[in-house]
Short mmCIF file of C-alpha atoms and ligand atoms in Angstrom, two decimals:
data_model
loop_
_atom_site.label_atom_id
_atom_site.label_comp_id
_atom_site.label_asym_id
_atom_site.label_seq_id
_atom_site.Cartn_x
_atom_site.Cartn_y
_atom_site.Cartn_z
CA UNK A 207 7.27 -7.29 -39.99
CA UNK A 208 5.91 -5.32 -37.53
CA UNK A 209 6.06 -6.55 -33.94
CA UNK A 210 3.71 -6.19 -30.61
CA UNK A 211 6.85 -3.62 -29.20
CA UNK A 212 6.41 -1.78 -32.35
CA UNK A 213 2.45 -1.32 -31.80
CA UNK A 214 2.65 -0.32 -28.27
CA UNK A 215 1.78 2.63 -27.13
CA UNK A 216 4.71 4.74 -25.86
CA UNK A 217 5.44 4.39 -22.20
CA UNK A 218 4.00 0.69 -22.26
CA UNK A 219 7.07 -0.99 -23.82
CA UNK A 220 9.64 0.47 -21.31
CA UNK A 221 6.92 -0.17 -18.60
CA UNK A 222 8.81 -2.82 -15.42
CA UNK A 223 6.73 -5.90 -14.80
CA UNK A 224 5.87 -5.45 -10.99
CA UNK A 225 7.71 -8.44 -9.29
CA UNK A 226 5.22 -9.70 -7.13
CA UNK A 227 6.31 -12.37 -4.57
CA UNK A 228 6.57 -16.34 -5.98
CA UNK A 229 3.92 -18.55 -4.59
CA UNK A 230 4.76 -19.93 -1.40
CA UNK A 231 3.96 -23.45 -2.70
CA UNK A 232 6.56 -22.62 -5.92
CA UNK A 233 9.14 -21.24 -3.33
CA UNK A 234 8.67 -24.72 -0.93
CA UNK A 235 9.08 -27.54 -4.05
CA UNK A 236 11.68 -25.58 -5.52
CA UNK A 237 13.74 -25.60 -1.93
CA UNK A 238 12.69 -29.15 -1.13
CA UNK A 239 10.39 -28.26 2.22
CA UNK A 240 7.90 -30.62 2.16
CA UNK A 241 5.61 -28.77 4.72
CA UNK A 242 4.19 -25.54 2.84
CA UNK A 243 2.98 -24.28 6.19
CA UNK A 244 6.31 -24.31 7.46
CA UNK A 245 7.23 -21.07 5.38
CA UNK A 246 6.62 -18.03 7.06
CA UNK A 247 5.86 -15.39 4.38
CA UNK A 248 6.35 -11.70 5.12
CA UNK A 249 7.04 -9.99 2.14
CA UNK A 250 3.93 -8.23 1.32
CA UNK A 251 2.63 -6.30 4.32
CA UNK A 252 -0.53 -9.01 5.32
CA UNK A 253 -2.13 -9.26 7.93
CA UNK A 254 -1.06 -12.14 10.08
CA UNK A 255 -4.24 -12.46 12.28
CA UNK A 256 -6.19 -13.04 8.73
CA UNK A 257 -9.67 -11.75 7.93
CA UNK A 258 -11.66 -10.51 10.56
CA UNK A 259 -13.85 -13.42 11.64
CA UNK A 260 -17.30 -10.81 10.90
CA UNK A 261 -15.91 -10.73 7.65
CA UNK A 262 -15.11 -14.21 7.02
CA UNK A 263 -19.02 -15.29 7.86
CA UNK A 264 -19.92 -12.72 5.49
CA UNK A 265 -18.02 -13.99 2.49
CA UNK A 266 -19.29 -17.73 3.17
CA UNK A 267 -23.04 -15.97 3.30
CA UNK A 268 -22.52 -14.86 0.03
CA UNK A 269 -20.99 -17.85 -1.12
CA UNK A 270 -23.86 -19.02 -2.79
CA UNK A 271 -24.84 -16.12 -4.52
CA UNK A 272 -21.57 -15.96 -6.87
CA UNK A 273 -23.96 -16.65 -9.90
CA UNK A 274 -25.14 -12.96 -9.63
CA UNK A 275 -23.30 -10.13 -11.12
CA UNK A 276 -21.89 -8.02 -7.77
CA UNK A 277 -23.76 -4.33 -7.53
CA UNK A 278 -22.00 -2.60 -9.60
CA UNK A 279 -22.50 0.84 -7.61
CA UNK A 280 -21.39 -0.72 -4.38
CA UNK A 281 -24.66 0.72 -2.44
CA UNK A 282 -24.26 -0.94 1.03
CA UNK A 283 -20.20 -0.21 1.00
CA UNK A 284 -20.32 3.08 0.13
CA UNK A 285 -22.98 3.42 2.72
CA UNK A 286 -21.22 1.89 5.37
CA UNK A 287 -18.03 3.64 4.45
CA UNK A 288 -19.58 6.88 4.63
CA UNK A 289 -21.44 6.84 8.07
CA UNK A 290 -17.68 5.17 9.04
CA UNK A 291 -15.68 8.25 7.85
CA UNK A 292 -18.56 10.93 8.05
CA UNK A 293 -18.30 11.88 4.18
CA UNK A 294 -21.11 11.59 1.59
CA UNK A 295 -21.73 8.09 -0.36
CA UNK A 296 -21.38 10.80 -4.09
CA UNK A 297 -17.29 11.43 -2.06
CA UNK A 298 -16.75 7.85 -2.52
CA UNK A 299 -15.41 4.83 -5.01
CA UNK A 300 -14.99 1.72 -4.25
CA UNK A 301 -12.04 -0.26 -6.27
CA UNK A 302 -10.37 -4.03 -6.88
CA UNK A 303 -7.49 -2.70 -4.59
CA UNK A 304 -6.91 0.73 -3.64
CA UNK A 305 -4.35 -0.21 -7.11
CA UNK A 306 -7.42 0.00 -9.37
CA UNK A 307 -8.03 3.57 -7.74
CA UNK A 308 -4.32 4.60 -8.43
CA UNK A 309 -4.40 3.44 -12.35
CA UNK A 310 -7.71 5.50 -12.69
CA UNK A 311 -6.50 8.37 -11.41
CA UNK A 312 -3.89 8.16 -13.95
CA UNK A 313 -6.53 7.55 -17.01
CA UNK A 314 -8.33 10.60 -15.94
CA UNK A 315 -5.51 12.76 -15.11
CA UNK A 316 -2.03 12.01 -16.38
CA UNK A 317 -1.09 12.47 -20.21
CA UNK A 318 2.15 13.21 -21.78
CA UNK A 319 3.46 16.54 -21.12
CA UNK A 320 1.99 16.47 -17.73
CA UNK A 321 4.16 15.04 -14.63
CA UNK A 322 4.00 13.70 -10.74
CA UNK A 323 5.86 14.11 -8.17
CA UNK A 324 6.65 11.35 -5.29
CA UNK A 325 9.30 10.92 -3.04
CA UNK A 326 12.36 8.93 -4.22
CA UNK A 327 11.52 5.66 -2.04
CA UNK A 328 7.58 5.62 -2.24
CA UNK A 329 5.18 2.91 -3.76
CA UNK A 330 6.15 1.64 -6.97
CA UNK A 331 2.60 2.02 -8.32
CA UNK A 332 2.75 5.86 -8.80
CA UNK A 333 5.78 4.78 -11.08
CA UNK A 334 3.79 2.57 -13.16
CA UNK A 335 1.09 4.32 -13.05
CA UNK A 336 2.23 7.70 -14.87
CA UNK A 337 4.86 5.58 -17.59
CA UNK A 338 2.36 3.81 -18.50
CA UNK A 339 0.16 7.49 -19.30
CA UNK A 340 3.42 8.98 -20.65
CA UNK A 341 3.25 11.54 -17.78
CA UNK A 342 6.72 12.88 -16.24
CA UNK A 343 8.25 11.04 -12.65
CA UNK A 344 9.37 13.62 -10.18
CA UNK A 345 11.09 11.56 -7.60
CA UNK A 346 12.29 14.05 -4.74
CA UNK A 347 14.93 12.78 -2.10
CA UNK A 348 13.93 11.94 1.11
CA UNK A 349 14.52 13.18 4.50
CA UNK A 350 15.76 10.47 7.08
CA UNK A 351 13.50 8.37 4.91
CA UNK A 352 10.49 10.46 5.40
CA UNK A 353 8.86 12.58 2.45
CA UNK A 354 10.20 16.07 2.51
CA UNK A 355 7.56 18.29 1.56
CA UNK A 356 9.61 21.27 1.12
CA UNK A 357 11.14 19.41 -1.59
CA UNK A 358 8.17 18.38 -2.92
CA UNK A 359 6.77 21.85 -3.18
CA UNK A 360 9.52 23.06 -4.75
CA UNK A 361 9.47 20.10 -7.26
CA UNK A 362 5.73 21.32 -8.81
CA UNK A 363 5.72 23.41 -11.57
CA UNK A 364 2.71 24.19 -13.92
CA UNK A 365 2.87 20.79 -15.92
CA UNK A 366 2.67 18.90 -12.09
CA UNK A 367 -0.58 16.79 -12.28
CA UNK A 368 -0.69 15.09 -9.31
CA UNK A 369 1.74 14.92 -5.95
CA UNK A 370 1.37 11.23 -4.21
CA UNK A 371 1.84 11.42 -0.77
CA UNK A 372 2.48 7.93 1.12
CA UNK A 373 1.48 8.46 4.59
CA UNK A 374 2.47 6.10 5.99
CA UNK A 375 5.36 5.36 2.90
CA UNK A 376 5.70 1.91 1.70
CA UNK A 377 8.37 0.97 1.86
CA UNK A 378 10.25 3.07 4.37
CA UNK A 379 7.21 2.86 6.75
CA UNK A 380 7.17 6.44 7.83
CA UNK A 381 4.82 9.32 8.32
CA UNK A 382 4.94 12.34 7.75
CA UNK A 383 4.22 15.26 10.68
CA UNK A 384 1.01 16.92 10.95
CA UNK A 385 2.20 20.37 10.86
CA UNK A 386 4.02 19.94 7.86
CA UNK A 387 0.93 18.18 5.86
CA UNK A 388 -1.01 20.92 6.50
CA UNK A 389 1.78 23.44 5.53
CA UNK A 390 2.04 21.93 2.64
CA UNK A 391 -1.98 21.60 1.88
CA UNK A 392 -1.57 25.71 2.29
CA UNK A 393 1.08 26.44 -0.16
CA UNK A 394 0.65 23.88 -2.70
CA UNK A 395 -0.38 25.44 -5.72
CA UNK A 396 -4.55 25.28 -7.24
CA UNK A 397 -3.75 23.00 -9.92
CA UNK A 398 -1.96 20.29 -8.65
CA UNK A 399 -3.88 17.16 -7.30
CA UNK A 400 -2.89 15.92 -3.99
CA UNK A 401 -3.24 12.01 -3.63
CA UNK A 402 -2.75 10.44 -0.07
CA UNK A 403 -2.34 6.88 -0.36
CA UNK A 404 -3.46 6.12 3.05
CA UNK A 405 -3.20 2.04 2.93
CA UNK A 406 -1.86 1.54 6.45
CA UNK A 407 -3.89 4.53 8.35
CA UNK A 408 -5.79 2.57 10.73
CA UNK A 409 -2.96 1.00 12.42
CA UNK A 410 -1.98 4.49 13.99
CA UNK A 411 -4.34 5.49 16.84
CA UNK A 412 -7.08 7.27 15.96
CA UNK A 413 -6.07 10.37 17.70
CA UNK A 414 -2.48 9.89 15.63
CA UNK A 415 -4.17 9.95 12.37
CA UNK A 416 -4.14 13.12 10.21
CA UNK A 417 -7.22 14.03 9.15
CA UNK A 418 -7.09 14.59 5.47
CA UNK A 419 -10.78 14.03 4.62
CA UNK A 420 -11.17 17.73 5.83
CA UNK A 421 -9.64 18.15 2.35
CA UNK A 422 -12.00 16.40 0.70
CA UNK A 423 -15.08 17.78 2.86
CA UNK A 424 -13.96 21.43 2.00
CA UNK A 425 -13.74 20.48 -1.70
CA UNK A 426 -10.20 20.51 -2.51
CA UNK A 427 -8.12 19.15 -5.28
CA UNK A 428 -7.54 15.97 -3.02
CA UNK A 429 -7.97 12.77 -3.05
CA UNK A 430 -7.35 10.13 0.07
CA UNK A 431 -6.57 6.54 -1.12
CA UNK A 432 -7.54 3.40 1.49
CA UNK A 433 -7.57 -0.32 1.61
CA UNK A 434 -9.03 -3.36 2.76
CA UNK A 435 -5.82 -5.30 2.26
CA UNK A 436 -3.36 -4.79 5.17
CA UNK A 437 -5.13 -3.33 8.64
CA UNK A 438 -8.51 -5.51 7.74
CA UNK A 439 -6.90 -8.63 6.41
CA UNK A 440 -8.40 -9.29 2.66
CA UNK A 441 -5.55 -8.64 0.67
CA UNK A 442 -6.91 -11.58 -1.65
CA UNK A 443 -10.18 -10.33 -2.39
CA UNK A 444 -8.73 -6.82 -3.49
CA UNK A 445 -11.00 -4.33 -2.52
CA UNK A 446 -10.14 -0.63 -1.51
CA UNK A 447 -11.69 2.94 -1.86
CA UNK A 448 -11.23 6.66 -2.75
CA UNK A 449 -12.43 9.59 -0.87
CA UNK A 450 -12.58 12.84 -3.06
CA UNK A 451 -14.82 15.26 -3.85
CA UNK A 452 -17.54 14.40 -5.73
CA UNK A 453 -16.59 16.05 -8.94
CA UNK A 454 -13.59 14.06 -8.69
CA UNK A 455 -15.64 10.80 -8.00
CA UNK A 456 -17.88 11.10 -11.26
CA UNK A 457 -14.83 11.44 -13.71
CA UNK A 458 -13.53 8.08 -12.00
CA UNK A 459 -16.28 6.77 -12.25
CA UNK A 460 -16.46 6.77 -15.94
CA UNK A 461 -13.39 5.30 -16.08
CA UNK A 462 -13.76 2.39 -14.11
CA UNK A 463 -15.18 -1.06 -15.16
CA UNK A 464 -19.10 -1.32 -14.43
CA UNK A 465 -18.47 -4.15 -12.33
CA UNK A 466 -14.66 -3.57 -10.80
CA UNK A 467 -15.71 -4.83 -7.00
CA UNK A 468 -16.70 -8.51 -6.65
CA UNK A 469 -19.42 -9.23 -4.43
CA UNK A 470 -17.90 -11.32 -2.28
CA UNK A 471 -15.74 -8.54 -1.86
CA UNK A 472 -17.59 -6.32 -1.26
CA UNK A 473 -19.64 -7.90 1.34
CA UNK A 474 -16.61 -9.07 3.23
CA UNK A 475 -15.35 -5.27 3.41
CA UNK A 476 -19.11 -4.24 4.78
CA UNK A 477 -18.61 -6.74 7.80
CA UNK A 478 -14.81 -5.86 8.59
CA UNK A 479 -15.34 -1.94 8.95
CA UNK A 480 -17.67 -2.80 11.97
CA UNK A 481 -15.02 -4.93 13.67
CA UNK A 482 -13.56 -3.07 15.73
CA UNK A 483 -11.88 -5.66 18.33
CA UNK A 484 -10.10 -7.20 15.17
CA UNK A 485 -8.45 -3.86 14.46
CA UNK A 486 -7.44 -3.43 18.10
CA UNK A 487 -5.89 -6.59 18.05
CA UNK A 488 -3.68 -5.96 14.66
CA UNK A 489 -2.37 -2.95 15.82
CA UNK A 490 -1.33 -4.57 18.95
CA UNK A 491 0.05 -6.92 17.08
CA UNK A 492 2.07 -4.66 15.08
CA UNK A 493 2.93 -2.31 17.61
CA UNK A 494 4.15 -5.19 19.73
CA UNK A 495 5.68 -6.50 16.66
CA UNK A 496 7.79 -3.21 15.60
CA UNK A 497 9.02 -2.89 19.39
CA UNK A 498 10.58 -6.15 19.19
CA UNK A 499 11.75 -6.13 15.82
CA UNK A 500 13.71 -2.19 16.87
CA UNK A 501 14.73 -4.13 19.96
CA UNK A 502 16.06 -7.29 18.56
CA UNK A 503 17.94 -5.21 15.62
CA UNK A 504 19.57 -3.15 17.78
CA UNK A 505 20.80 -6.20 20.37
CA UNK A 506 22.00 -7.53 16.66
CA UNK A 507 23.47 -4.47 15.70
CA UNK A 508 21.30 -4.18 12.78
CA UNK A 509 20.42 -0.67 11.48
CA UNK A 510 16.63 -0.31 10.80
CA UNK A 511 14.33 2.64 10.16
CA UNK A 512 11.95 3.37 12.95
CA UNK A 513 7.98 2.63 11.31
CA UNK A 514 4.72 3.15 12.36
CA UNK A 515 3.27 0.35 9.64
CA UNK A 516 3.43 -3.42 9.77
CA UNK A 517 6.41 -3.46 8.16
CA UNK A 518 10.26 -2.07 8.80
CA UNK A 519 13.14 -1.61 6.56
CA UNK A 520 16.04 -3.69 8.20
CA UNK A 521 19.99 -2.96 6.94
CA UNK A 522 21.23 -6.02 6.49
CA UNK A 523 24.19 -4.68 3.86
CA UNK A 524 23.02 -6.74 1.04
CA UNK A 525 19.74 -7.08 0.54
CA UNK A 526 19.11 -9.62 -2.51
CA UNK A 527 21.49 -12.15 -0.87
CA UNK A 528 19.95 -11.95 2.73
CA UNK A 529 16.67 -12.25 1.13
CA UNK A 530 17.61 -15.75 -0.84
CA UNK A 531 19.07 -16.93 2.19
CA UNK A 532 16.40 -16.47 4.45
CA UNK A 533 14.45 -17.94 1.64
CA UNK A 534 15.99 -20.96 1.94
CA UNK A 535 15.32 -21.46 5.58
CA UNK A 536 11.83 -20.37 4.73
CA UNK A 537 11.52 -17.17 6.00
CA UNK A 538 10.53 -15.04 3.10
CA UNK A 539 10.85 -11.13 3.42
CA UNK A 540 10.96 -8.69 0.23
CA UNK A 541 13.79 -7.44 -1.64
CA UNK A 542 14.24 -4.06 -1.32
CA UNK A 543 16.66 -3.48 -4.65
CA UNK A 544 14.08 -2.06 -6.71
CA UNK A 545 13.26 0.43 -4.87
CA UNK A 546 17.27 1.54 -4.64
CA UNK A 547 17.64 0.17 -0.79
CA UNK A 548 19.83 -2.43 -1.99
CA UNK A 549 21.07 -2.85 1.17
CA UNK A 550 17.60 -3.25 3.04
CA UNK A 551 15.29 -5.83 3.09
CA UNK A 552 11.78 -4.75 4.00
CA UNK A 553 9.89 -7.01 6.59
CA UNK A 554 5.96 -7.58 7.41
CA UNK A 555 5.11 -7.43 11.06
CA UNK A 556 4.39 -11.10 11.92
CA UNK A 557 3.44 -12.76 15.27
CA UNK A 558 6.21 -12.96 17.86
CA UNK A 559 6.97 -16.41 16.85
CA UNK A 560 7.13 -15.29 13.34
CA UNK A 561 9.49 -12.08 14.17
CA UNK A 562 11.87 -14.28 16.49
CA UNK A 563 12.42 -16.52 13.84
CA UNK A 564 13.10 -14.30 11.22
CA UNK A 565 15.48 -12.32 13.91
CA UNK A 566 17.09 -15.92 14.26
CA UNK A 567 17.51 -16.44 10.39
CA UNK A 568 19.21 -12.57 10.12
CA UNK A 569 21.58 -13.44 12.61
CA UNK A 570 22.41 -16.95 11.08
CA UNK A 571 22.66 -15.41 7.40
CA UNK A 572 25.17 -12.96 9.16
CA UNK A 573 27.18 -15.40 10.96
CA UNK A 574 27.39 -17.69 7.80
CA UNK A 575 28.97 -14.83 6.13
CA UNK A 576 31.26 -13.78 8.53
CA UNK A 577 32.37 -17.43 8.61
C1 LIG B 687 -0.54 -2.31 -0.25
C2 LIG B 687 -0.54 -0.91 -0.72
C3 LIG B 687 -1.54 -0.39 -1.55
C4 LIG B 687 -2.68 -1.07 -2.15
O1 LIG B 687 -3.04 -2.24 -2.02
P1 LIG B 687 -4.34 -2.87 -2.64
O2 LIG B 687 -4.19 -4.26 -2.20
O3 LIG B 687 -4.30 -2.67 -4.11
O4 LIG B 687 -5.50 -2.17 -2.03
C5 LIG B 687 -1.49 0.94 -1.90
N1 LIG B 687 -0.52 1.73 -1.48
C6 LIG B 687 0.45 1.27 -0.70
C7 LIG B 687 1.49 2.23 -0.26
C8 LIG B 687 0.48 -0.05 -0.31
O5 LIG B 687 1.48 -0.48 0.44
#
């Protein structure tokens, strides 16, 4: 008989299933905490601060109008988002997660016979996203865990599609240097689409972020990918954007659903772009945060790689067994084997008492197996 597997298209059946993190509640019953609140969770980049409080009032204000279908063109948003960024409202798309944005770019542009390139330790997504389309993976080595464009460039050839740039990567938490995007936005070749997935940006200081909507302002094959889920806090309502040019924007646009963004959604995002102080306060938070996390690894003697995200790679020798026993003492941080750091575990930027006790819970795991 024939089965689903047999039916599938080709690239779907060998597709990974993304391994998000458990629930927290699955991860207490299972370990016998009785306190759910007890678990610190930072294994997925969130912000710890929460939604912005503007943004907050605005979802319960549109509480009550959940029996309407959300605007399906995302008027207000795009609006807002383009006085914001100084970019027209036709440069713009908003998405359920900057995720939705990713998988349409790979409807409307990858294929078999065509191929991406990424860097080797980049955001699993562009994976996914091109097996899934039957395109080819490029996955270039990295330099000291940053992208190396060279390499990049030199990994393009005329079936290359699209290049995905993670600036800053998840998960090594790096950037890469100004000079060298723009090198590379002047020799890479006219037929290659250039995709920066931008989903930490605004937790660099403004004068420290590149500007790579000149790209899309002068109409090149570019496309800058953002979010609503770390920086702003509403990783649960899934809600991020594009920036391309507007040629660019209409083909995505007729792949997308009618009604991708929820209301509430979008609503939320309107109120959080204006809130500034919140903003200022996460990335004191995570600057704060990634001092004391370099310090406290290097008192420990605990290799890490320096990041400018709220998140850092920590070398803790083996990952998958650090990462169960911090589990157990409720501390959960992610994994970092499938991404081939096996001997990493990537953490999220908490609040001090958060990143003290997780620095207390590396050192026990590491005593406990020296014992
Ligand atoms: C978190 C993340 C995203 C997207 O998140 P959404 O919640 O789908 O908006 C995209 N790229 C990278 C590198 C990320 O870390």
């Amino acid at each position: 008989m024939t089965t689903f597997e047999d039916l599938a298209n080709p690239g779907v059946a060998s597709l990974p299933i993304y391994e998000p993190g458990r629930p927290i509640e699955e991860v207490a019953r299972e370990l016998g905490i009785a306190d759910v609140a007890s678990i610190d969770k930072l294994a997925s980049n969130e912000n710890e601060l929460g939604p912005s409080p503007l943004a907050i009032a605005a979802m319960h204000e549109s509480a009550a109008q959940m029996h309407r279908y959300p605007d399906g063109g995302c008027y207000y948003l795009r609006a807002g988002l383009a006085r914001h960024l100084g970019i027209g409202t036709d440069q713009l798309l908003a998405g359920n997660g900057s995720n939705e944005l990713l998988e349409l770019l790979g409807h409307a542009f990858l294929r078999p016979g065509r191929s991406i390139v990424m860097a080797e330790h980049a955001f699993v997504v562009y994976r996914l996203v091109a097996m899934a389309a039957g395109a080819e993976i490029r996955a270039v080595p990295m330099r000291a865990f940053t992208h190396d464009l060279d390499a990049m460039l030199a990994a393009i050839d005329e079936r290359t599609a699209v290049v995905f740039i993670g600036n800053p990567n998840n998960p090594t938490g790096t950037v890469v240097p100004p000079a060298g995007l723009a090198r590379f936005m002047e020799r890479v070749p006219g037929h290659v689409i250039v995709v920066f997935d931008e989903a930490y940006i605004e937790l660099l200081p403004p004068e420290e972020q590149p500007d790579t909507l000149r790209y899309v302002r002068e109409g090149r094959l570019a496309i800058v990918l953002r979010t609503f889920s770390k920086t702003y806090g509403l990783a649960g309502l899934r809600i991020g954007y594009g920036a391309a040019p507007t040629a660019c924007i209409r083909l995505l646009d007729r792949v997308r659903q009618p009604f991708n963004v929820n209301a509430m959604a979008q609503a939320a995002a309107l109120a959080a772009l204006d809130d500034d102080a919140h903003v200022q306060r996460t990335r004191t938070l995570v600057s704060e945060g990634l001092a004391y996390l370099a310090g406290a690894c290097q008192d420990a003697g605990f290799g890490y790689v320096p990041a400018v995200a709220n998140f850092m790679l920590i070398e803790v020798g083996q990952g998958r067994q650090a990462f169960e026993a911090l589990q157990r003492q409720g501390v959960i941080v992610r994994p970092m084997d499938g991404y081939g750091l096996g001997s990493y575990v990537r953490v999220t930027v908490g609040t001090r008492a958060q990143n003290e006790r997780l620095m207390r819970a590396l050192r026990a795991w590491r005593e406990g197996c020296a014992a």
